[in-house]
């Protein structure tokens, strides 16, 4: 599983170098920084300059971009510093710089590329802490922002390393099918020795297929030969290492030694001790297979030396962690009394504020209840008066109808305006006589009552009903009384 750590490391290097192109497109002076920020770190990395010196260079650049108040430049340098501190195992410093970059990015609403790059370094940080699920979530966010980059070329370059890193993370959570899908998606965008050799290793360890492994390793070597110094030594070292493993599986120990020695040559500064440890371990196995006892012992001695160095680094890291914990405990004891006092004061103050608040809220609540009761009582009184007026008005309308008073229709429309309005919407050609007849029906008077009030024959009333049906487009199966009453309920 740790083989994929090699890919993860140089992918972040590629990604963060590339991001400098995107972060500085504003003006001529800023474009001058573009070239420096893009080329200098890559040059230092290819020349195996120690990470500590690259960190110092970034800090000097930070002073310059701050002086120019170059917001995106500041964000990029903070992100780059976080990435470099992760290289030297200083997660606390990395978190500090990365969080600052994120806050500035949120404040100044930076572009999709910038935000995506920040999430990608967060992904690496959680990977280093072996929190692969959280690393995958941050990588997902990076891919989301990467897909929204407007420039198609920049989008492809960003997504290439984002996909490759996602593939690496999937290997770590033992999801090899998803892993190879994303590694190949990255390779489709642009072939690099690191990605090609990782695909080869997939066919060596996860889906054994020596022919496929050899095909991708050959492609990786061709890319190295074609691009020469443009390829960093770490990628070359990893590619030759995997080629050595390929020949070991073939039992061709002579060629395996040849490629492992090449890998060792490109890792000569011992800047990647995990890879160096694996090289010496497999060299010892190859020399054992070749029967070269001296070389076997020499490789084992180097393996022990590197292993001791790694153990020493781990011990040092543990000592630093213990020291930090002890210092934190001492500081906690010093501040405990102050903290208790502060919190006691806060609790007392909050209690007093809460008491005052509840007191006035209770007082206000009682006042509101009294006011509500008065309003309800007033509304009830108004409702009773309104009901009384409606009853009186209805009685007046009924009396006007019974006496066939000339003012019947006007009073009916005043009290029940919607009835005539609805009827005229159905047929605007309805006459005043039609509306009076409809009003009498709506009030519930029978044909006999209508005939009596209007001094007509009962048959005449029935004829008027028939004519009204036609004007309202009603069939014989529709009850006229129910229909008119349904237009507006009382």
CSV table of C-alpha atoms in Angstrom, one decimal, residues 21 38 46 67-68 93 117 142 145 169 195 225 247 249 276-277 295 303 319 329 356 360-361 412 417 432 463:
chain,number,residue,atom,x,y,z
A,21,UNK,CA,-0.1,29.9,-13.1
A,38,UNK,CA,6.1,28.8,-11.0
A,46,UNK,CA,14.5,19.1,-9.4
A,67,UNK,CA,4.0,44.3,0.4
A,68,UNK,CA,2.3,44.4,-2.9
A,93,UNK,CA,2.7,24.4,11.1
A,117,UNK,CA,-6.0,23.8,-4.5
A,142,UNK,CA,-11.3,19.9,-4.9
A,145,UNK,CA,-14.2,23.3,-7.8
A,169,UNK,CA,-6.7,7.4,-1.6
A,195,UNK,CA,1.0,7.8,-13.1
A,225,UNK,CA,13.6,9.8,-22.3
A,247,UNK,CA,11.7,-8.2,-13.2
A,249,UNK,CA,8.3,-11.2,-10.5
A,276,UNK,CA,15.0,3.9,-0.1
A,277,UNK,CA,14.1,1.3,2.5
A,295,UNK,CA,26.2,-7.5,-2.2
A,303,UNK,CA,18.5,-1.3,4.9
A,319,UNK,CA,9.5,13.1,21.6
A,329,UNK,CA,-0.5,20.4,30.5
A,356,UNK,CA,-33.7,40.1,34.3
A,360,UNK,CA,-39.3,41.5,31.9
A,361,UNK,CA,-40.5,38.8,29.6
A,412,UNK,CA,-80.0,43.0,-2.1
A,417,UNK,CA,-73.0,42.1,-3.9
A,432,UNK,CA,-82.7,43.9,-14.1
A,463,UNK,CA,-92.0,30.1,-17.9
